[in-house]
Coordinates of C-alpha atoms in Angstrom, one line a residue:
X675 CA 53.5 97.5 113.5
X676 CA 53.6 100.5 115.1
X677 CA 52.4 103.8 113.4
X678 CA 54.5 105.9 115.1
X679 CA 58.2 106.8 114.7
X680 CA 59.5 107.1 117.6
X681 CA 59.7 105.3 120.9
X682 CA 59.8 106.8 124.5
X683 CA 60.1 104.9 128.0
X684 CA 58.2 106.2 131.0
X685 CA 59.2 105.2 134.5
X686 CA 57.1 106.8 136.9
X687 CA 55.3 105.0 139.7
X688 CA 52.0 107.5 139.5
X689 CA 49.4 106.8 136.6
X690 CA 48.1 110.4 136.7
X691 CA 52.0 111.3 135.3
X692 CA 51.5 108.3 132.7
X693 CA 48.4 109.9 131.8
X694 CA 49.4 113.2 131.1
X695 CA 52.2 111.4 129.0
X696 CA 49.7 110.1 126.8
X697 CA 47.4 113.3 126.4
X698 CA 50.7 115.4 125.8
X699 CA 52.6 113.7 123.4
X700 CA 49.0 111.8 121.8
X701 CA 50.2 111.2 118.1
X702 CA 54.0 111.6 118.4
X703 CA 55.2 108.6 120.1
X704 CA 54.7 105.1 121.2
X705 CA 55.0 105.2 125.1
X706 CA 56.4 102.1 126.8
X707 CA 55.5 102.7 130.5
X708 CA 57.0 101.3 133.9
X709 CA 56.0 101.9 137.7
X710 CA 59.5 100.6 138.4
X711 CA 62.9 100.0 137.3
X712 CA 61.9 96.3 138.3
X713 CA 61.5 95.4 134.2
X714 CA 63.7 97.9 133.0
X715 CA 66.3 95.3 131.3
X716 CA 63.6 93.4 129.7
X717 CA 62.1 96.3 127.7
X718 CA 65.0 98.2 126.6
X719 CA 66.1 94.7 125.3
X720 CA 62.8 94.4 123.5
X721 CA 62.7 97.8 122.2
X722 CA 64.5 100.6 120.6
X723 CA 64.1 103.7 122.7
X724 CA 64.9 107.5 120.9
X725 CA 63.6 109.1 124.7
X726 CA 63.5 108.2 128.3
X727 CA 61.8 110.2 130.9
X728 CA 62.4 108.9 134.6
X729 CA 61.1 110.0 137.6
X730 CA 63.5 110.4 140.6
X731 CA 61.7 108.8 143.4
X732 CA 60.6 105.2 142.7
X733 CA 59.4 102.6 144.7
X734 CA 62.8 100.3 146.0
X735 CA 65.2 102.0 143.5
X736 CA 66.5 105.5 143.2
X737 CA 65.8 106.9 139.9
X738 CA 69.2 108.0 139.7
X739 CA 70.3 104.4 139.7
X740 CA 68.1 103.7 136.3
X741 CA 70.0 106.7 135.2
X742 CA 73.3 105.1 135.2
X743 CA 72.0 101.7 134.4
X744 CA 70.7 103.0 130.9
X745 CA 73.4 105.1 130.3
X746 CA 76.0 102.5 130.9
X747 CA 73.9 100.5 128.2
X748 CA 72.9 103.3 125.7
X749 CA 75.1 106.5 126.5
X750 CA 73.6 107.7 123.2
X751 CA 69.8 107.9 124.5
X752 CA 68.6 111.1 125.5
X753 CA 67.2 110.9 129.6
X754 CA 65.2 113.6 130.9
X755 CA 65.1 112.9 135.3
X756 CA 61.5 113.6 136.8
X757 CA 61.0 115.0 140.4
X758 CA 58.8 116.6 142.2
X759 CA 61.4 118.7 144.5
X760 CA 63.6 121.3 143.1
X761 CA 66.8 119.7 145.3
X762 CA 69.8 121.4 143.1
X763 CA 71.6 118.6 144.2
X764 CA 69.8 116.0 142.6
X765 CA 69.7 118.0 139.1
X766 CA 73.3 118.3 139.3
X767 CA 73.7 114.5 139.9
X768 CA 71.5 114.0 137.1
X769 CA 73.4 115.9 134.7
X770 CA 76.7 114.8 135.6
X771 CA 75.0 111.1 135.4
X772 CA 74.2 112.3 131.3
X773 CA 70.6 113.5 131.4
X774 CA 69.8 115.9 129.3
X775 CA 67.2 117.7 131.3
X776 CA 66.0 118.2 134.8
X777 CA 61.7 118.6 135.0
X778 CA 60.0 119.5 138.2
X779 CA 56.0 118.5 138.3
X780 CA 53.8 119.3 138.1
X781 CA 55.0 119.5 134.3
X782 CA 53.6 122.4 131.6
X783 CA 52.6 120.1 128.3
X784 CA 54.4 122.7 126.2
X785 CA 57.6 122.1 127.6
X786 CA 57.2 118.2 127.7
X787 CA 56.5 119.0 124.3
X788 CA 59.8 121.3 123.9
X789 CA 61.5 118.7 125.8
X790 CA 60.9 115.8 123.8
X791 CA 61.3 117.2 120.4
X792 CA 64.8 117.9 121.8
X793 CA 65.3 114.3 122.6
X794 CA 64.5 113.4 119.4
X795 CA 66.2 115.5 117.9
X796 CA 70.0 114.7 119.9
X797 CA 69.0 110.8 119.0
X798 CA 68.6 111.9 115.7
X799 CA 71.6 114.0 115.7
X800 CA 73.8 110.9 117.2
X801 CA 72.5 108.2 114.8
X802 CA 73.6 110.5 111.7
X803 CA 77.2 111.5 113.2
X804 CA 77.5 107.7 113.8
X805 CA 76.5 107.0 109.8
X806 CA 79.3 109.7 109.1
X807 CA 81.6 107.8 111.2
X808 CA 80.9 104.7 109.6
X809 CA 81.3 106.5 106.3
X810 CA 84.6 108.3 107.0
X811 CA 86.0 104.4 108.1
X812 CA 84.8 103.2 105.3
X813 CA 86.5 105.4 103.0
X814 CA 89.7 106.0 105.0
X815 CA 90.0 102.3 104.7
X816 CA 89.6 101.7 101.7
X817 CA 92.4 101.3 99.3
X818 CA 91.3 103.4 96.4
X819 CA 92.3 107.0 96.3
X820 CA 90.0 109.4 94.5
X821 CA 86.4 111.4 93.7
X822 CA 85.9 111.5 90.5
X823 CA 82.5 109.8 90.1
X824 CA 83.7 106.7 88.0
X825 CA 85.8 106.2 91.4
X826 CA 83.3 107.0 93.8
X827 CA 80.3 103.9 91.6
X828 CA 83.6 101.7 91.6
X829 CA 83.5 101.8 95.6
X830 CA 79.7 101.3 95.8
X831 CA 79.7 98.6 93.4
X832 CA 82.4 97.1 95.5
X833 CA 80.7 97.5 98.6
X834 CA 77.6 96.0 97.0
X835 CA 79.9 92.6 96.7
X836 CA 80.1 92.6 100.1
X837 CA 78.8 89.1 101.0
X838 CA 79.0 87.7 97.6
X839 CA 80.8 84.4 97.0
X840 CA 80.3 86.0 92.7
X841 CA 83.6 85.5 90.7
X842 CA 84.6 88.9 89.8
X843 CA 86.3 90.1 86.7
X844 CA 88.0 93.2 86.9
X845 CA 89.1 95.0 83.6
X846 CA 92.0 97.3 83.6
X847 CA 94.6 99.4 82.2
X848 CA 98.0 97.8 83.4
X849 CA 98.9 100.5 86.3
X850 CA 95.5 101.0 86.9
X851 CA 95.3 99.1 90.1
X852 CA 93.5 95.9 89.7
X853 CA 95.7 94.0 92.7
X854 CA 94.1 97.6 95.2
X855 CA 90.1 96.3 93.9
X856 CA 90.8 93.0 94.7
X857 CA 92.3 93.8 98.0
X858 CA 89.2 95.9 98.5
X859 CA 86.8 93.1 97.4
X860 CA 88.7 91.2 99.9
X861 CA 89.0 93.5 103.1
X862 CA 85.7 94.2 103.4
X863 CA 84.5 91.1 104.2
X864 CA 86.2 91.8 107.5
X865 CA 87.5 88.5 108.4
X866 CA 91.1 87.7 108.9
X867 CA 91.6 84.4 109.3
X868 CA 89.6 84.6 105.5
X869 CA 92.6 83.2 102.9
X870 CA 93.7 85.0 99.8
X871 CA 96.0 83.9 97.5
X872 CA 97.2 86.2 94.6
X873 CA 98.9 85.0 91.4
X874 CA 100.2 86.6 88.6
X875 CA 99.1 84.3 85.2
X876 CA 101.5 85.9 83.1
X877 CA 105.0 85.3 85.5
X878 CA 105.2 81.2 85.4
X879 CA 106.2 79.3 83.3
X880 CA 103.0 77.1 81.4
X881 CA 104.6 74.0 82.4
X882 CA 104.3 74.7 85.9
X883 CA 101.4 76.6 85.9
X884 CA 99.1 73.8 86.8
X885 CA 101.1 72.6 89.8
X886 CA 100.9 75.8 91.0
X887 CA 97.1 76.5 90.4
X888 CA 96.6 73.2 91.2
X889 CA 99.0 71.1 93.4
X890 CA 100.8 67.8 92.9
X891 CA 101.9 64.5 94.4
X892 CA 105.2 63.7 95.2
X893 CA 106.9 62.0 92.7
X894 CA 104.1 62.9 90.3
X895 CA 106.5 64.2 87.6
X896 CA 110.3 64.5 87.4
X897 CA 111.4 67.1 90.2
X898 CA 108.3 66.8 92.3
X899 CA 110.2 65.5 95.4
X900 CA 107.5 66.6 97.8
X901 CA 103.9 67.3 97.9
X902 CA 102.9 70.8 96.9
X903 CA 99.9 72.4 97.7
X904 CA 98.6 74.5 95.0
X905 CA 96.8 77.7 95.0
X906 CA 93.6 77.1 94.8
X907 CA 93.7 74.7 97.8
X908 CA 95.2 77.6 99.9
X909 CA 92.4 80.0 99.2
X910 CA 89.6 77.4 100.2
X911 CA 87.3 79.5 101.9
X912 CA 88.5 82.7 100.4
X913 CA 89.7 84.4 97.9
X914 CA 91.8 83.8 95.0
X915 CA 93.2 86.4 92.5
X916 CA 94.6 85.5 89.2
X917 CA 96.0 88.9 87.2
X918 CA 96.2 88.9 84.1
X919 CA 93.9 86.0 83.3
X920 CA 94.3 86.6 79.3
X921 CA 97.3 85.1 79.0
X922 CA 96.4 81.4 80.2
X923 CA 97.0 78.9 78.2
X924 CA 94.3 77.2 75.8
X925 CA 94.2 73.8 77.8
X926 CA 94.6 75.6 81.1
X927 CA 91.7 77.8 80.5
X928 CA 89.7 74.6 79.8
X929 CA 91.0 73.1 83.5
X930 CA 90.3 76.4 84.9
X931 CA 86.4 76.4 83.3
X932 CA 85.9 72.9 84.9
X933 CA 87.7 74.4 88.3
X934 CA 85.1 77.5 88.5
X935 CA 81.4 75.2 87.2
X936 CA 82.2 72.2 89.7
X937 CA 84.3 74.1 92.7
X938 CA 86.6 71.1 92.8
X939 CA 90.3 70.5 91.7
X940 CA 92.8 67.6 91.0
X941 CA 96.1 67.7 92.0
X942 CA 98.4 66.3 89.4
X943 CA 98.7 62.7 90.1
X944 CA 96.5 62.8 93.0
X945 CA 94.0 60.6 90.7
X946 CA 91.4 61.9 92.6
X947 CA 89.3 65.4 92.8
X948 CA 89.2 67.9 95.9
X949 CA 85.8 70.0 96.6
X950 CA 86.7 73.3 97.2
X951 CA 84.9 76.9 98.3
X952 CA 86.8 79.7 97.3
X953 CA 85.6 83.2 95.1
X954 CA 87.8 83.7 91.7
X955 CA 88.9 87.3 91.1
X956 CA 90.4 87.9 87.8
X957 CA 91.7 90.6 86.6
X958 CA 93.3 91.7 82.8
X959 CA 94.5 94.7 81.3
X960 CA 93.7 92.7 77.7
X961 CA 90.4 92.6 75.2
X962 CA 88.8 89.5 76.2
X963 CA 86.1 89.8 73.7
X964 CA 89.2 90.5 70.8
X965 CA 91.2 87.5 72.1
X966 CA 87.7 85.4 71.8
X967 CA 87.5 86.4 68.3
X968 CA 90.9 85.6 67.6
X969 CA 91.0 82.5 68.9
X970 CA 92.7 82.7 72.5
X971 CA 90.6 83.1 75.0
X972 CA 87.8 80.7 75.5
X973 CA 84.0 81.9 74.8
X974 CA 82.8 79.4 77.6
X975 CA 85.3 81.0 79.8
X976 CA 85.0 84.7 79.2
X977 CA 80.8 83.9 79.6
X978 CA 81.8 82.1 83.1
X979 CA 83.9 85.3 84.1
X980 CA 81.4 87.8 82.9
X981 CA 78.6 87.5 85.8
X982 CA 80.6 90.1 87.7
X983 CA 82.8 92.4 85.8
X984 CA 84.1 95.8 87.6
X985 CA 86.0 98.2 85.8
X986 CA 89.3 100.4 87.0
X987 CA 89.0 104.0 84.7
X988 CA 92.8 105.1 83.4
X989 CA 94.3 107.8 85.4
X990 CA 93.7 110.4 81.9
X991 CA 89.9 110.2 82.2
X992 CA 89.8 111.2 86.0
X993 CA 92.5 113.7 86.2
X994 CA 90.3 115.6 88.8
X995 CA 91.8 113.0 91.2
X996 CA 95.7 113.8 90.6
X997 CA 95.9 116.5 93.8
X998 CA 94.5 113.8 96.2
X999 CA 96.8 111.1 94.5
X1000 CA 99.4 113.4 94.8
X1001 CA 99.1 114.2 98.7
X1002 CA 98.8 110.2 99.1
X1003 CA 101.4 108.9 97.5
X1004 CA 104.0 112.1 99.4
X1005 CA 102.2 110.9 102.4
X1006 CA 103.2 107.6 101.7
X1007 CA 106.4 107.8 100.5
X1008 CA 107.9 110.1 103.3
X1009 CA 111.1 110.1 104.6
X1010 CA 111.9 110.8 108.7
X1011 CA 108.1 111.8 109.0
X1012 CA 108.6 114.9 106.7
X1013 CA 105.6 115.0 103.7
X1014 CA 106.7 117.3 101.3
X1015 CA 104.3 119.3 99.2
X1016 CA 104.0 120.6 96.0
X1017 CA 104.2 123.7 94.1
X1018 CA 101.2 124.6 92.1
X1019 CA 103.4 124.8 88.8
X1020 CA 104.4 121.2 89.4
X1021 CA 101.1 120.0 89.7
X1022 CA 99.8 122.0 86.3
X1023 CA 102.3 120.0 85.1
X1024 CA 101.0 116.2 86.2
X1025 CA 97.6 117.9 85.5
X1026 CA 98.7 118.4 81.4
X1027 CA 100.4 115.1 81.4
X1028 CA 98.7 112.1 79.7
X1029 CA 100.4 109.4 82.2
X1030 CA 100.3 106.1 80.0
X1031 CA 101.1 104.3 82.8
X1032 CA 98.4 105.4 85.3
X1033 CA 98.3 105.3 88.7
X1034 CA 101.3 103.1 89.3
X1035 CA 103.1 105.9 86.9
X1036 CA 102.2 109.2 88.9
X1037 CA 103.1 106.7 92.2
X1038 CA 107.0 106.1 90.9
X1039 CA 107.1 110.0 90.1
X1040 CA 106.3 110.9 93.4
X1041 CA 108.1 108.2 94.8
X1042 CA 111.1 109.4 92.7
X1043 CA 110.7 113.1 93.8
X1044 CA 110.9 112.4 97.3
X1045 CA 114.7 111.5 96.3
X1046 CA 115.1 113.8 94.0
X1047 CA 113.7 117.2 94.9
X1048 CA 116.1 119.7 96.1
X1049 CA 114.1 121.0 99.2
X1050 CA 111.1 120.0 101.4
X1051 CA 108.1 121.6 98.0
X1052 CA 108.3 120.1 95.1
X1053 CA 108.9 122.7 92.2
X1054 CA 108.2 122.6 88.3
X1055 CA 111.8 122.5 88.1
X1056 CA 112.2 119.1 89.8
X1057 CA 109.8 117.7 87.4
X1058 CA 111.3 118.4 84.4
X1059 CA 114.5 116.8 85.4
X1060 CA 112.2 113.4 85.4
X1061 CA 111.4 114.2 81.4
X1062 CA 108.1 113.4 81.3
X1063 CA 107.0 113.9 77.7
X1064 CA 103.6 114.6 76.5
X1065 CA 101.7 110.9 74.8
X1066 CA 105.2 109.8 75.1
X1067 CA 103.7 106.4 73.9
X1068 CA 100.2 107.5 72.1
X1069 CA 101.8 109.1 68.6
X1070 CA 103.6 105.7 67.8
X1071 CA 101.2 104.4 65.3
X1072 CA 100.5 108.1 63.8
X1073 CA 104.6 108.8 63.0
X1074 CA 105.3 107.1 59.8
X1075 CA 108.9 105.5 60.3
X1076 CA 111.5 106.8 59.0
X1077 CA 115.2 105.1 58.6
X1078 CA 116.4 109.3 57.9
X1079 CA 115.1 113.0 57.7
X1080 CA 118.4 113.6 55.1
X1081 CA 118.6 112.5 51.3
X1082 CA 120.6 113.0 49.2
X1083 CA 120.6 115.0 46.1
X1084 CA 119.8 112.2 44.0
X1085 CA 117.1 111.2 45.7
X1086 CA 115.3 114.4 46.0
X1087 CA 115.7 115.2 42.3
X1088 CA 114.2 111.5 41.4
X1089 CA 110.4 114.3 42.0
X1090 CA 110.0 117.6 41.9
X1091 CA 106.6 117.0 44.4
X1092 CA 109.1 114.8 46.9
X1093 CA 111.9 117.9 46.5
X1094 CA 109.9 119.8 47.5
X1095 CA 108.4 117.8 50.3
X1096 CA 111.9 117.1 51.5
X1097 CA 112.8 120.9 51.3
X1098 CA 110.0 121.7 53.6
X1099 CA 110.7 118.7 56.0
X1100 CA 114.6 120.1 56.4
X1101 CA 113.1 124.1 57.1
X1102 CA 110.9 122.8 59.6
X1103 CA 113.5 120.7 61.4
X1104 CA 115.5 123.8 61.2
X1105 CA 112.9 126.2 62.5
X1106 CA 112.1 123.1 65.5
X1107 CA 116.1 122.5 66.2
X1108 CA 116.4 126.5 66.4
X1109 CA 114.0 127.2 68.8
X1110 CA 114.2 124.3 70.9
X1111 CA 118.1 125.3 71.1
X1112 CA 117.2 128.9 71.7
X1113 CA 114.2 128.1 75.3
X1114 CA 114.9 126.3 78.3
X1115 CA 111.2 125.1 78.2
X1116 CA 109.4 123.2 75.8
X1117 CA 106.6 125.4 76.0
X1118 CA 108.1 128.5 75.3
X1119 CA 109.2 127.1 71.8
X1120 CA 105.8 126.0 71.7
X1121 CA 104.8 129.7 72.1
X1122 CA 107.3 130.9 69.5
X1123 CA 106.4 128.7 66.9
X1124 CA 102.7 129.0 67.4
X1125 CA 102.3 125.4 68.0
X1126 CA 100.4 123.3 71.0
X1127 CA 102.8 121.7 73.3
X1128 CA 101.4 118.3 72.2
X1129 CA 102.5 119.5 68.3
X1130 CA 105.7 120.4 69.5
X1131 CA 106.3 117.3 71.2
X1132 CA 104.7 114.9 67.9
X1133 CA 107.1 117.1 65.1
X1134 CA 110.0 116.9 67.3
X1135 CA 110.0 113.9 67.7
X1136 CA 109.4 113.4 64.0
X1137 CA 112.7 115.1 63.3
X1138 CA 114.3 112.9 65.5
X1139 CA 115.1 115.9 68.1
X1140 CA 115.3 115.1 71.7

């Protein structure tokens, strides 16, 4: 293995020139010297060069033809032309062919070192640009939008699975984009002929699930008037995405476990098995560990799926991504090529909201606003018309269920403490109702009462006030 990081090609028929390069660039690069272009193709196929120096006057072939050939095959390779004359036309032709410099003999050591350093710098810059372009392409092609650390880590985890046939489990709340993660895993393989089959396990009746997963033969059961290919067979040499896998019945869980272990299926009524090659991408919004404890999900199937887990964070844990997501969905749902903007106040309202429906809810809201917003800029008033309520679901378990806020005087007098409590409740309700009627914006009502927005919503819901 060479001790040099850089490699330089010298094409010159004068051995004195070759010795000069070896002396001047000693310790800086590994030099490959040719006397003509006869062995050029063989040489450039065996080595990766950072720079090339080509004499313009070579036996049997012009150095300019070699420059042209080098730039055709390696447009990013820095090439320097060397000449024993100062003919301006030769220099012009060399630069037009893509040479980065034109040196005349005799060469100066310090000048040669500077030019070589410039060549290496340009090659390093080209490499960096290529890596950046690949990275930009990777992110632009990514189906997962966001720059939060957890999102970046998710993209990195997905990228690490490229080329892997490892079964994968995606865990996320509803609306977080489990389907996009599965599509990203499939898409990054870069094979357009690779099958991608999806199935929502919760959307198929239990009695049809086995047939849909594994297929059936004609006449295998009542109504089976023709042969059906199952989802697993359709996914042969590709990916099958099983969404909401926690809803599978116990008997299907057992059959799925066998399929994952043996990589073979048995179509209903076939009486024989078929060996298949596939990758399972499963997803759930349920706590599989809890389902195992409750006896609703097989422990062995859980551990079989537990080899590789991708977790998708809910939107409330990565609100920094909301502005980027909003812009993405505004472009995605643009009408007639017009992309609407959003005001700072409207965006602040989004940032204040808890998003129980996660990214799917945000996308639906933006799509709605693209149709309902009056102008080309979405204002706070447009958002407020949609009735977004802070923590609309999260407080359900905390709020005591009451059949009615009001009680009769007879019921109240049965206990002094309950009577006082009811009086205070009635007074609080009156204050809330007055404030909500007086102020158009709920935030103003909350400020008037000395409450935060969340407490106002909770108390208003408790008292049955809209």
